[in-house]
Coordinates of C-alpha atoms and ligand atoms in Angstrom, one line a residue:
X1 CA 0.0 0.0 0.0
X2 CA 2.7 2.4 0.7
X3 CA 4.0 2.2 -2.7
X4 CA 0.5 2.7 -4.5
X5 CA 0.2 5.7 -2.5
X6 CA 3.5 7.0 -2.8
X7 CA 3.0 6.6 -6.8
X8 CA -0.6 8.4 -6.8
X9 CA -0.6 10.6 -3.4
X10 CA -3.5 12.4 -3.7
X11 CA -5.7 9.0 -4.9
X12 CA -7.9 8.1 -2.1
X13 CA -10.7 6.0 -3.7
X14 CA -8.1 4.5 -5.7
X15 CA -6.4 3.3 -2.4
X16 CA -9.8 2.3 -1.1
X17 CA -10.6 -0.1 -3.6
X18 CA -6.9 -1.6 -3.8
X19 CA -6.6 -1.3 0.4
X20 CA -9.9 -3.6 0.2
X21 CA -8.5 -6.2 -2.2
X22 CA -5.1 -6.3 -0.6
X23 CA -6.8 -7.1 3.1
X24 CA -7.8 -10.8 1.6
X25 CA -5.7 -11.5 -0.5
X26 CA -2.9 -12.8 1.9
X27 CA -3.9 -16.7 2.0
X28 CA -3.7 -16.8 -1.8
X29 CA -0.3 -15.5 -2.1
X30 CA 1.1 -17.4 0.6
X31 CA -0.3 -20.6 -1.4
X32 CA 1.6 -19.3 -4.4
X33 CA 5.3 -17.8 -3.4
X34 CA 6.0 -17.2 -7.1
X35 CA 3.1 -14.3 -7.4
X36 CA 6.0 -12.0 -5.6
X37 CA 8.6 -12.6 -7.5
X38 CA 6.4 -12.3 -10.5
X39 CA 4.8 -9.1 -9.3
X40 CA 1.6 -9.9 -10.4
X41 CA 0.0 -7.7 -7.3
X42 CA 1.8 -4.6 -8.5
X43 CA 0.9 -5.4 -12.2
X44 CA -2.6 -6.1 -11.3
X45 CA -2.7 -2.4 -9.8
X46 CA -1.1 -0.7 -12.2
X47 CA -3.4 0.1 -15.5
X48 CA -2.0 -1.2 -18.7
X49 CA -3.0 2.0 -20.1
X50 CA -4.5 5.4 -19.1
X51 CA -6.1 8.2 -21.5
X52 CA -7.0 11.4 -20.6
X53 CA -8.1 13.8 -23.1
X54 CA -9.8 17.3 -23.7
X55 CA -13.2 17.4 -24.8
X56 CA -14.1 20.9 -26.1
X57 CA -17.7 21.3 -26.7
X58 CA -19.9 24.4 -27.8
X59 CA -23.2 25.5 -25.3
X60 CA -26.1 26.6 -26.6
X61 CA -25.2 30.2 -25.8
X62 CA -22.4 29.9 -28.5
X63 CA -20.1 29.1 -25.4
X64 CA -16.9 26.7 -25.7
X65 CA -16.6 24.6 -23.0
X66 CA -13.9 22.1 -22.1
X67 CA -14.2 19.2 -20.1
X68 CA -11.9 16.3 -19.6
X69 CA -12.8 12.7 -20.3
X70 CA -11.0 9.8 -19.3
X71 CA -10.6 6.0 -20.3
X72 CA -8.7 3.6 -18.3
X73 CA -7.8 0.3 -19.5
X74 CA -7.2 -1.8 -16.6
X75 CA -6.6 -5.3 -17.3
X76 CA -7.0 -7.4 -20.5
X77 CA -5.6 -10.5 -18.9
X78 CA -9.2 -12.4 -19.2
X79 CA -10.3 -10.5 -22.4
X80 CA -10.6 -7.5 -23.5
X81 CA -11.6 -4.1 -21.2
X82 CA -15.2 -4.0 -20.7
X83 CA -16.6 -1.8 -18.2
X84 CA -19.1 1.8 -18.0
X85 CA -18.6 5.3 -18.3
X86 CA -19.8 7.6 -16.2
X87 CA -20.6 11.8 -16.6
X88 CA -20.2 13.7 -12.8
X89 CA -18.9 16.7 -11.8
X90 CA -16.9 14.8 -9.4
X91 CA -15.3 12.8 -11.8
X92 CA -11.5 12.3 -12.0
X93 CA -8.4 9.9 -12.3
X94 CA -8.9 8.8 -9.2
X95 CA -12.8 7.4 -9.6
X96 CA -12.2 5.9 -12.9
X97 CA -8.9 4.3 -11.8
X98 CA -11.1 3.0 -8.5
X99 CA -14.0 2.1 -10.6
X100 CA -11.8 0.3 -13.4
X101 CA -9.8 -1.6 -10.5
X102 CA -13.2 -2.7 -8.9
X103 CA -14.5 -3.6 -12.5
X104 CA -11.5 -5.9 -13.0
X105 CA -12.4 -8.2 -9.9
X106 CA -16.5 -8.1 -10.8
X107 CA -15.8 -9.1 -14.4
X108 CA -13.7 -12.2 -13.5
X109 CA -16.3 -13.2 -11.4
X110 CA -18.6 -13.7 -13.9
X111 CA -18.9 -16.7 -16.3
X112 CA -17.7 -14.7 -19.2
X113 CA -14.4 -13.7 -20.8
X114 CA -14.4 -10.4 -19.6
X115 CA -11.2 -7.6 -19.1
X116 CA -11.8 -4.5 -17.0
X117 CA -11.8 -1.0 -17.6
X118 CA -13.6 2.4 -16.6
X119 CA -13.9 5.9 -18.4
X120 CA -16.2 9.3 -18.0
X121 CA -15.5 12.8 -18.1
X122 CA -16.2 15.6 -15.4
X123 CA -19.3 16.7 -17.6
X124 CA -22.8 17.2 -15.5
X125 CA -25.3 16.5 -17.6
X126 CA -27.6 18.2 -15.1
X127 CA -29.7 21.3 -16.6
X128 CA -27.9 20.6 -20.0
X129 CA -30.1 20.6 -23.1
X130 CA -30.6 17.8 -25.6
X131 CA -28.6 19.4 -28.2
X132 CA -25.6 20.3 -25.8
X133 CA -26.1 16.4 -23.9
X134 CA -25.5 15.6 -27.9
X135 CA -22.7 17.7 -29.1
X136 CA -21.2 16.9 -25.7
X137 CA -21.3 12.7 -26.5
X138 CA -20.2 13.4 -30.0
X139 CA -17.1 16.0 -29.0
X140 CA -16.6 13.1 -26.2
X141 CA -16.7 10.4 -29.1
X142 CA -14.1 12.1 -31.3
X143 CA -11.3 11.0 -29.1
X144 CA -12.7 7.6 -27.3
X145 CA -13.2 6.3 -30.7
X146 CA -9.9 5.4 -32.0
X147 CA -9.2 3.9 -28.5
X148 CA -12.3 1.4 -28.7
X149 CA -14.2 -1.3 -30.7
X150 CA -15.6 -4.7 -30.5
X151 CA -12.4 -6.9 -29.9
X152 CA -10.2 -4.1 -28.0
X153 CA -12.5 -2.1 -25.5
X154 CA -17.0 -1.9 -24.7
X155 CA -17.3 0.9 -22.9
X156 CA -21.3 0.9 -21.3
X157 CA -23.4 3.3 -19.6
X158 CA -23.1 4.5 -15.3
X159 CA -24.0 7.3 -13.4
X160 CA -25.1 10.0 -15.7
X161 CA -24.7 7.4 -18.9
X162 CA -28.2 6.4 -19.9
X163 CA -29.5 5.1 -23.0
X164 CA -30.1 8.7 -24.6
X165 CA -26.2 9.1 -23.3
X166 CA -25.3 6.2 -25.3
X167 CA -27.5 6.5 -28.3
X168 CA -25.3 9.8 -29.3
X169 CA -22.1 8.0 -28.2
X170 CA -22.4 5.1 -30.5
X171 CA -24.0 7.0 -33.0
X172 CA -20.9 9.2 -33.4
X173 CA -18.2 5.7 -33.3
X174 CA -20.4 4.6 -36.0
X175 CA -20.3 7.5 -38.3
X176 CA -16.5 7.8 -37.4
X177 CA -15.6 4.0 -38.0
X178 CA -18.3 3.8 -41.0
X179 CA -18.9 0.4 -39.0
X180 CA -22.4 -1.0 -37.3
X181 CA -20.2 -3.1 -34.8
X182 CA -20.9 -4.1 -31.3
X183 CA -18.8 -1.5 -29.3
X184 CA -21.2 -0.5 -26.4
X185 CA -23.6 -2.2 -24.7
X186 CA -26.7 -0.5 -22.5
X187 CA -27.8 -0.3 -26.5
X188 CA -31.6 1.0 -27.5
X189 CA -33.3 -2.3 -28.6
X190 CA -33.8 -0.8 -32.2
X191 CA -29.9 -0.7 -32.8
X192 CA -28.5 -4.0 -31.2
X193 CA -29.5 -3.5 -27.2
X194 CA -30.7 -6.4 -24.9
X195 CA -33.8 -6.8 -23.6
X196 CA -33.2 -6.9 -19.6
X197 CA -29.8 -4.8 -19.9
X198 CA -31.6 -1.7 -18.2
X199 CA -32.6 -4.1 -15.2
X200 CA -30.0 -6.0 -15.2
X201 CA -27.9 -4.8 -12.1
X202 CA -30.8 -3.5 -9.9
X203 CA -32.8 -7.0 -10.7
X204 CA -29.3 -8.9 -10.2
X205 CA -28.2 -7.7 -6.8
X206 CA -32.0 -8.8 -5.6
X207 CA -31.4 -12.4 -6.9
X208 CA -28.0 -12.3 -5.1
X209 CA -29.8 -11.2 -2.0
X210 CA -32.4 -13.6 -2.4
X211 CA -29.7 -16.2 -2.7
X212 CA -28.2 -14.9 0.6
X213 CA -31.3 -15.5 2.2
X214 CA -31.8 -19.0 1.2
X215 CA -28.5 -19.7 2.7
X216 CA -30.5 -20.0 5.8
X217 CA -33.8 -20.8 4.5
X218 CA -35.3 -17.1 4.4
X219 CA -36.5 -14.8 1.7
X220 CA -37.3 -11.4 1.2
X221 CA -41.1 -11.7 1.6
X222 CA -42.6 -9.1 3.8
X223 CA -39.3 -7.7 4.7
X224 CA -38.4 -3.9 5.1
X225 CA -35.9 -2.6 2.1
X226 CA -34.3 0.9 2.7
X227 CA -32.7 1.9 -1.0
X228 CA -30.8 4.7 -1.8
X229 CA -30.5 6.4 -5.4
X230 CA -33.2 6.8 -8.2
X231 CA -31.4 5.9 -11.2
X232 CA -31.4 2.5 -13.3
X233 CA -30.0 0.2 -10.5
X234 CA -32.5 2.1 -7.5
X235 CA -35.5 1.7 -9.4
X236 CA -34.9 -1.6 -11.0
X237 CA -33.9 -3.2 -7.5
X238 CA -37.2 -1.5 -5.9
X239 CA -39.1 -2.9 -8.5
X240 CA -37.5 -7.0 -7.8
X241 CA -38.4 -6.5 -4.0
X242 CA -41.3 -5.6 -4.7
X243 CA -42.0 -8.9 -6.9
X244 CA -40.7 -11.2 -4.5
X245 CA -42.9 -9.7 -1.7
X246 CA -40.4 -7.5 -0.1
X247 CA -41.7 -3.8 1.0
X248 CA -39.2 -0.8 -0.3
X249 CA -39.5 2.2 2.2
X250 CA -37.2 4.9 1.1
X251 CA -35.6 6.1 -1.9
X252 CA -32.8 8.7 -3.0
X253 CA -31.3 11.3 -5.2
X254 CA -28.4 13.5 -5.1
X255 CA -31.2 16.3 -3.5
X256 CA -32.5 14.5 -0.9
X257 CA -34.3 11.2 0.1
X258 CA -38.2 10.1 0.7
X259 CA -39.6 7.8 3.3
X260 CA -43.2 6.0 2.9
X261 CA -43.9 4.3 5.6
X262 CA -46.7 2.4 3.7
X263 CA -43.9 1.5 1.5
X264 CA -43.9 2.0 -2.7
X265 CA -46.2 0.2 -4.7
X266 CA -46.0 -0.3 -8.8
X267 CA -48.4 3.0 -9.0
X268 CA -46.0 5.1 -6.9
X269 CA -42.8 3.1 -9.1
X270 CA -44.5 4.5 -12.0
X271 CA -44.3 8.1 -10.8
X272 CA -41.4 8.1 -10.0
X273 CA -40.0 6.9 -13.2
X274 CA -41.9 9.3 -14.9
X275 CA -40.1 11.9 -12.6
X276 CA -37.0 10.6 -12.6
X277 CA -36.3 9.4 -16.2
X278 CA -38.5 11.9 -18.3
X279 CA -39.1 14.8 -16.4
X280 CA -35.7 14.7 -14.8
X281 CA -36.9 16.4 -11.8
X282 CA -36.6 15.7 -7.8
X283 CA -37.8 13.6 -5.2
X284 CA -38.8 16.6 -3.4
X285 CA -42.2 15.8 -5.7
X286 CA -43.1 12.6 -4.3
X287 CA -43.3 14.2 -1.2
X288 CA -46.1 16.5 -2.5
X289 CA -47.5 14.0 -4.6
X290 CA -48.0 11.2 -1.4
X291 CA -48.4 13.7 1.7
X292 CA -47.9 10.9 3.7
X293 CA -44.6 10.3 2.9
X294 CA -41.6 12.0 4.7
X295 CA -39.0 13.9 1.8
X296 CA -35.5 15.2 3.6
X297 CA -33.5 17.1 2.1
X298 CA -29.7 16.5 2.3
X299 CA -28.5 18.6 4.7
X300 CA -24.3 18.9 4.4
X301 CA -23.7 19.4 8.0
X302 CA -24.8 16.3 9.3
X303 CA -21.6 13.2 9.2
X304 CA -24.9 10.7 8.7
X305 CA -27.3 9.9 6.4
X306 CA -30.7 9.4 8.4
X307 CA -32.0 7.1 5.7
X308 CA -29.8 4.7 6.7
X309 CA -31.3 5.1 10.4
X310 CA -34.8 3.6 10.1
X311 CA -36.1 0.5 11.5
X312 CA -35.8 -2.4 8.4
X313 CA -34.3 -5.6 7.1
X314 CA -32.4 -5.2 4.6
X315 CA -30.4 -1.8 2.8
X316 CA -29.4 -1.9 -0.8
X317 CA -27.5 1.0 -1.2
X318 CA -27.6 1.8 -4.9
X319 CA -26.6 5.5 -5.5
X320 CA -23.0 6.3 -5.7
X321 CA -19.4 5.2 -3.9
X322 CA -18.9 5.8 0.4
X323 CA -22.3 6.7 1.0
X324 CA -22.4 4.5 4.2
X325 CA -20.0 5.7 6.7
X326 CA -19.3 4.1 9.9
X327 CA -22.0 6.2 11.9
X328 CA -24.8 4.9 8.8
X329 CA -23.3 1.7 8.9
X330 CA -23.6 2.0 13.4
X331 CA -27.0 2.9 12.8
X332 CA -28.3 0.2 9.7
X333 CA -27.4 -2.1 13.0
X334 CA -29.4 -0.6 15.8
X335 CA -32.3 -0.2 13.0
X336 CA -32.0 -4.1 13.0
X337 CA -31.0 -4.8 9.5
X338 CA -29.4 -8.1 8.8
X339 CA -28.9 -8.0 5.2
X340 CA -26.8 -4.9 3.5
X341 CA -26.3 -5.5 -0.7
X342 CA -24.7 -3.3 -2.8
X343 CA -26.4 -1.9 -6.1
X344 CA -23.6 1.0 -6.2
X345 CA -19.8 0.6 -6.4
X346 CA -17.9 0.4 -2.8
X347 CA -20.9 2.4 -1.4
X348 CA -19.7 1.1 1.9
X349 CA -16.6 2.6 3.9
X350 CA -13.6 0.6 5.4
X351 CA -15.3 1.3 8.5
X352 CA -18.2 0.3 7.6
X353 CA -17.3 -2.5 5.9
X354 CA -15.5 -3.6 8.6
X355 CA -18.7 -3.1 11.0
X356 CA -20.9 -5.1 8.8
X357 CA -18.6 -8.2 8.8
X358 CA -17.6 -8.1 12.7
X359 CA -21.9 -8.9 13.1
X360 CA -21.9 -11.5 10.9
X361 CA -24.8 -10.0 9.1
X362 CA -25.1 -10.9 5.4
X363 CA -23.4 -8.4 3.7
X364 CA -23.4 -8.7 -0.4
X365 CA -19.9 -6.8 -1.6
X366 CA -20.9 -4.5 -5.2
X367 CA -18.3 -6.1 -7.0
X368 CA -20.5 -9.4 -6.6
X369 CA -24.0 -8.2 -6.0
X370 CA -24.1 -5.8 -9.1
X371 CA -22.4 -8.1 -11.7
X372 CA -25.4 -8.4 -13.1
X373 CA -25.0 -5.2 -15.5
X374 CA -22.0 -6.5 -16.6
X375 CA -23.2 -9.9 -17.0
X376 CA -26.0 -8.8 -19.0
X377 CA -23.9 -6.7 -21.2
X378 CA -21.7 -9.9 -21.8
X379 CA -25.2 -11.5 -23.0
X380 CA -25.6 -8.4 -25.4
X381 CA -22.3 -9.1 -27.2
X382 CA -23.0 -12.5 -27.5
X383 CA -26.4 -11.5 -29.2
X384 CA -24.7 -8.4 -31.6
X385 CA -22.0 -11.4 -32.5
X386 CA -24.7 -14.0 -33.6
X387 CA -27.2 -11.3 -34.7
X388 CA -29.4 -12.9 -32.8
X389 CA -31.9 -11.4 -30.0
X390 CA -33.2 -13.1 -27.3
X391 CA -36.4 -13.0 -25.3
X392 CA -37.3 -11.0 -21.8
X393 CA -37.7 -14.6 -20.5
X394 CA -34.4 -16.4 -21.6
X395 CA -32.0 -13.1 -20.7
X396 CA -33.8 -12.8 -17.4
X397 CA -33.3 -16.7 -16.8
X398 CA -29.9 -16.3 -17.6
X399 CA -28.8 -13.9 -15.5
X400 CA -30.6 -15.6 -12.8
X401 CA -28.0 -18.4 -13.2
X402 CA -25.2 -16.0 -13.1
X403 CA -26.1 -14.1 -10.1
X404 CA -26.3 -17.6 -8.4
X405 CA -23.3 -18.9 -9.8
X406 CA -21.4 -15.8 -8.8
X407 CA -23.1 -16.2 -5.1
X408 CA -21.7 -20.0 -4.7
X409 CA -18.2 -18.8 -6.3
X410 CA -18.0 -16.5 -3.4
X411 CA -19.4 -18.9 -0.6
X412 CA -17.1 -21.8 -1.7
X413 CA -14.4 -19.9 -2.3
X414 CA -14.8 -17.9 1.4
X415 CA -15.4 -21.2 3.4
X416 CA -11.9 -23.1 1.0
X417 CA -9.8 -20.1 2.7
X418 CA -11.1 -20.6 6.2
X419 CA -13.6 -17.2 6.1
X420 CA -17.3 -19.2 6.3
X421 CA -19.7 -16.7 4.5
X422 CA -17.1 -13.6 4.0
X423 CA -18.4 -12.5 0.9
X424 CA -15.9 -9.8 1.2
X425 CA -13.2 -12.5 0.9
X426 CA -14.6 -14.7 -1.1
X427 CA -15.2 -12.0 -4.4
X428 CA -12.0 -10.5 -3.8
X429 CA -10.3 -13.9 -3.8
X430 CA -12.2 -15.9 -6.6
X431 CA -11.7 -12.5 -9.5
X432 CA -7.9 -12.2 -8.0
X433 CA -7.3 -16.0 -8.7
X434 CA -8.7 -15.6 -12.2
X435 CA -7.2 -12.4 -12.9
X436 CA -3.4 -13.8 -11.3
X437 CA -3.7 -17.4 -13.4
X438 CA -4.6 -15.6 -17.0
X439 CA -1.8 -13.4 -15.9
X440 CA 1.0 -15.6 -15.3
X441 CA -0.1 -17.8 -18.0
X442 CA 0.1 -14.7 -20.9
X443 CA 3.6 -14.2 -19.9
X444 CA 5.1 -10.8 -18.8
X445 CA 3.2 -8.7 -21.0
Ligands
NDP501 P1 -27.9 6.8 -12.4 O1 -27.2 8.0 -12.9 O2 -29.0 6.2 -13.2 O3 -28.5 7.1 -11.0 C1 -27.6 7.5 -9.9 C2 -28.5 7.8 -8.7 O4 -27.7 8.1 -7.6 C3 -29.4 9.1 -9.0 O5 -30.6 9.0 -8.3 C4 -28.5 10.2 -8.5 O6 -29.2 11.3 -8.0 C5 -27.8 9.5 -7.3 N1 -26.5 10.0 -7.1 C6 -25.5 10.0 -7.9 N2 -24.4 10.6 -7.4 C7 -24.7 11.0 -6.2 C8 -24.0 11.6 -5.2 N3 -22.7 12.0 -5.3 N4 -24.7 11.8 -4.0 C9 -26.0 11.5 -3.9 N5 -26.7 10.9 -4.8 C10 -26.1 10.6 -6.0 O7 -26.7 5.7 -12.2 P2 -26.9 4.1 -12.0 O8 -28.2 3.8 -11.3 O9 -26.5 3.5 -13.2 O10 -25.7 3.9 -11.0 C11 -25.8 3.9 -9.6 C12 -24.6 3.1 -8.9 O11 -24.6 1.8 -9.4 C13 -23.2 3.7 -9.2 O12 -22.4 3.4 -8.1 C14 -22.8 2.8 -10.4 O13 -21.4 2.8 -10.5 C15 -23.3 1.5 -10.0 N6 -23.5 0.5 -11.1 C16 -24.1 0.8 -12.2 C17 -24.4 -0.2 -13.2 C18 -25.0 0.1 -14.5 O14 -25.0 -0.8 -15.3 N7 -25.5 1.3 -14.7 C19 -23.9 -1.6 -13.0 C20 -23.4 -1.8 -11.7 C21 -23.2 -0.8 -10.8 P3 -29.9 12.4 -9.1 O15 -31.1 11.7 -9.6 O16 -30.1 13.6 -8.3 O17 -28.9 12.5 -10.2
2IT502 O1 -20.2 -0.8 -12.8 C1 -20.6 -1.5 -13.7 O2 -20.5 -2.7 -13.7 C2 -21.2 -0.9 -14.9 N1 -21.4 0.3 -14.9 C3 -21.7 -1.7 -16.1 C4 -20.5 -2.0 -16.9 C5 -20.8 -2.7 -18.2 O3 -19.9 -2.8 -19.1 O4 -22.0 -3.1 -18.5

C-alpha cells in the first residue's frame, strides 16, 4: 500500500478499492510464493493503459466549454476491457482508476471472458439541453473512438450514462468507424440493445440477495428494504423486491431522500420513473404528490445519512461510492437490519465495511451483488455477434444463473480459505485468482 500511495498521493478511492482487495488476498499469495517474484499484485494495480483527453464542446449560448474525459484500461488478462462510463462533476483519475480496478475483480467473477476498464469525463449532464447532452457525447466520441471497438474495449453506460447518453455516443463511433459493430452495450433495442440490460444490475443484486437469504432458508417476503439512489439500479432493484414480496421504504437522489412508511407500490414506481427518467426532476415531488410520505432534504452538515437510520431488514444502497459511513453503517445495525447488498460501487466505507462483517450479518460486496450489469452486457455481445436477440424470458433466466453462480463462487471460495460466508473475501479472492492465473499464464506482457 505504501508504494501505491506514494506513486498516486492524492488517490484516495483509488487506495480504497486496492486497500480492500489487498486485506484478503494474503492466504492466496502465501499458497503461491511465485506471485511475488512475478509481481503480479503490482501489475494487477497498475493500468495497462491510461487516456486522458480534452473534450471541447460548444453550449447553446455559442459558449466553448472544455471538459476532460477519461478511459482507463485496466486489465485485459481475461479479455478484452469492458466496463461503463460515467458523466459527474466529481469525476477524476482517481474514480475511474477506483472504478476500473473494482470492475476488473467483478468481471472475472462472472462466467464470461471479460477484461476490466472504466472511463467518464467531469461533464454534469444536469440542466444541460438535448442538443448540448449531444454535441457533448459526440465531441466526447471524437477521441474515445480510436481507443475502442468490439475486440479491443465496450465501454457501457453509469451514473449519468443512460441510454439517450449512449444513443449519441455510439451513433458518433459509428459515423466515425463507417462500421455498425458491437462496441457499447446498454444499447436502444432498435440498434442491437438487450432486452433486460436496463434491469440488469438492480434486478441482479436482488437475486443475489435472495440467494443470501436462502443460505439459511429465508427470503425477502414481507421484509423492510431501505434503498438509496433513483437511477437505473435504484428503481430496478425497488421494483424485484417488490415482486418477491419485499416492501421498499425509502428512496434517493443527489437532492434528498423520501420515506413511505406504507412502502412504494408499482403506482408510486411509475411516478417516479416518470419523474425521474422523463421529467428529470426531484424527489422533493413525491413528497407533495403522497403527503404521507416523509421527503428530507440533504443537509451537508450532518456526518450521517438518516436514511440509513430507520427501522428495516435489509439496505441496498444503490446510489454512488462511500455513501455509508461508519456512523450509517452504526445505525443500519441498531435499525436491525441483517442483510446490506450493494447496487452502487464500494458504497460502503472501510469502516463500515468492517462493522458489517464483525456482526456476521449478510453483507453482499458491489463487485459481486451488481455483476449483473456487466453480465448482461456480456449476453448483449454474444447477441450483436450472432445477430441474434433473445427473449425477456431467456436473458432474465440467464442472468438468474449467473447471479447464483457468482453467489456460490463466493461462498465456496470464502469457506476453501477458512472465512465461512465472508463475501468480502470470497469476491476479492475468486476475481484475484482468475485475474493472477490468465496473468501468469500470458507471460510478462
Ligand atoms: P444513475 O445515474 O441512473 O443514478 C444514480 C442515482 O444516484 C441518481 O438517483 C443520483 O441522483 C444519485 N447520485 C449520484 N451521485 C450521487 C451523489 N454523489 N450523491 C448522492 N446521490 C447521488 O446511475 P446508476 O443507477 O446507473 O448507478 C448507480 C450506482 O450503481 C453507481 O455506483 C454505479 O457505478 C453502479 N452500477 C451501475 C451499473 C449500471 O449498469 N448502470 C452496474 C453496476 C453498478 P440524481 O437523480 O439527483 O442525479
Ligand atoms: O459498474 C458496472 O459494472 C457498470 N457500470 C456496467 C459495466 C458494463 O460494461 O456493463
Amino acid at each position: 500500500m505504501s508504494w501505491v500511495k506514494d506513486r498516486d498521493p492524492e488517490q484516495h478511492e483509488f487506495h480504497q478499492a486496492v486497500q480492500g482487495v489487498l486485506d484478503t488476498i494474503g492466504p492466496v499469495l502465501e499458497r503461491n510464493p511465485g506471485y511475488r517474484r512475478l509481481a503480479v499484485v503490482e501489475r494487477i494495480i497498475e493500468p495497462e493503459r491510461v487516456i486522458s483527453f480534452r473534450v471541447p464542446w460548444m453550449d447553446d449560448d455559442g459558449q466553448v466549454q472544455v471538459n476532460r474525459g477519461y478511459r482507463v484500461q485496466m486489465n485485459s488478462a481475461l479479455g478484452l476491457y469492458k466496463g461503463g462510463l460515467r458523466f459527474h462533476p466529481s469525476v477524476n483519475l482517481d474514480i475511474i482508476k477506483f472504478l476500473a480496478f473494482e470492475q476488473v475483480f467483478k468481471n472475472a467473477l462472472i462466467p464470461l471472458s471479460l477484461g476490466g476498464g472504466k472511463g467518464g469525463a467531469d461533464f454534469d449532464p444536469k440542466g444541460k439541453s438535448e442538443g448540448e447532452i449531444m454535441r457533448f457525447c459526440q465531441a466526447f466520441m471524437a477521441e474515445l473512438y480510436r481507443h475502442i471497438g468490439p475486440d479491443t474495449d465496450v465501454p457501457a453506460g453509469d451514473i449519468g450514462v443512460g441510454k439517450r447518453e449512449i444513443g449519441y455516443l455510439f451513433g458518433m463511433y459509428k459515423k466515425l468507424g463507417n462500421e455498425f459493430t458491437g462496441a457499447f452495450t446498454g444499447k436502444g433495442l432498435l440498434w442491437g440493445g438487450s432486452l433486460i440490460r436496463p434491469e440488469a444490475a438492480g434486478y441482479g443484486m436482488v437475486y443475489f440477495a435472495a440467494e443470501m437469504l436462502a443460505t439459511r432458508g429465508k427470503t425477502l417476503e414481507g421484509r423492510r428494504c431501505l434503498i438509496s439512489g433513483a437511477g437505473d439500479v435504484a428503481l430496478f432493484a425497488a421494483e424485484k423486491v417488490l415482486e418477491l414480496g419485499g416492501r421498499v421504504l425509502t428512496l434517493s437522489d443527489s437532492t434528498g431522500f423520501i420515506y413511505d412508511e406504507q412502502g412504494l407500490n408499482l403506482d408510486k414506481m411509475a411516478f417516479v420513473r416518470e419523474l425521474k427518467n422523463i421529467r428529470r426532476g426531484r424527489l422533493a415531488e413525491y413528497g407533495e404528490r403522497y403527503p404521507d410520505t416523509v421527503y428530507v432534504p440533504c443537509d451537508p452538515r450532518l456526518d450521517y445519512n438518516p436514511l440509513w437510520s430507520f427501522p428495516a431488514d435489509c439496505a441496498f444502497p444503490c446510489a454512488t461510492e462511500n455513501e455509508i459511513n461508519g456512523k450509517d453503517a452504526a445505525r443500519i445495525l441498531a435499525g436491525g437490519v441483517d442483510l446490506v447488498c450493494e447496487g452502487a460501487n464500494m458504497p460502503s466505507t472501510p469502516e463500515a465495511v468492517e462493522l458489517f462483517l464483525e456482526h456476521k450479518i449478510f453483507y453482499g460486496p458491489g463487485k459481486a451483488a451488481n455483476a449483473g450489469g456487466v453480465a448482461v452486457s456480456g449476453l448483449e455481445m454474444v447477441q450483436n455477434s450472432t445477430h441474434l436477440a433473445w427473449s425477456r424470458e431467456e436473458v432474465d433466466a440467464k442472468l438468474k444463473v449467473i447471479m447464483k453462480f457468482i453467489h456460490q463462487s463466493c461462498l465456496d471460495t470464502a469457506c476453501e480459505y477458512g472465512m465461512p460466508e465472508n463475501y468480502v473475501a470470497g469476491a476479492n479472492i475468486s476475481g484475484f485468482i482468475k485475474v493472477a492465473r490468465a496473468m501468469v499464464e500470458l507471460g510478462l506482457i
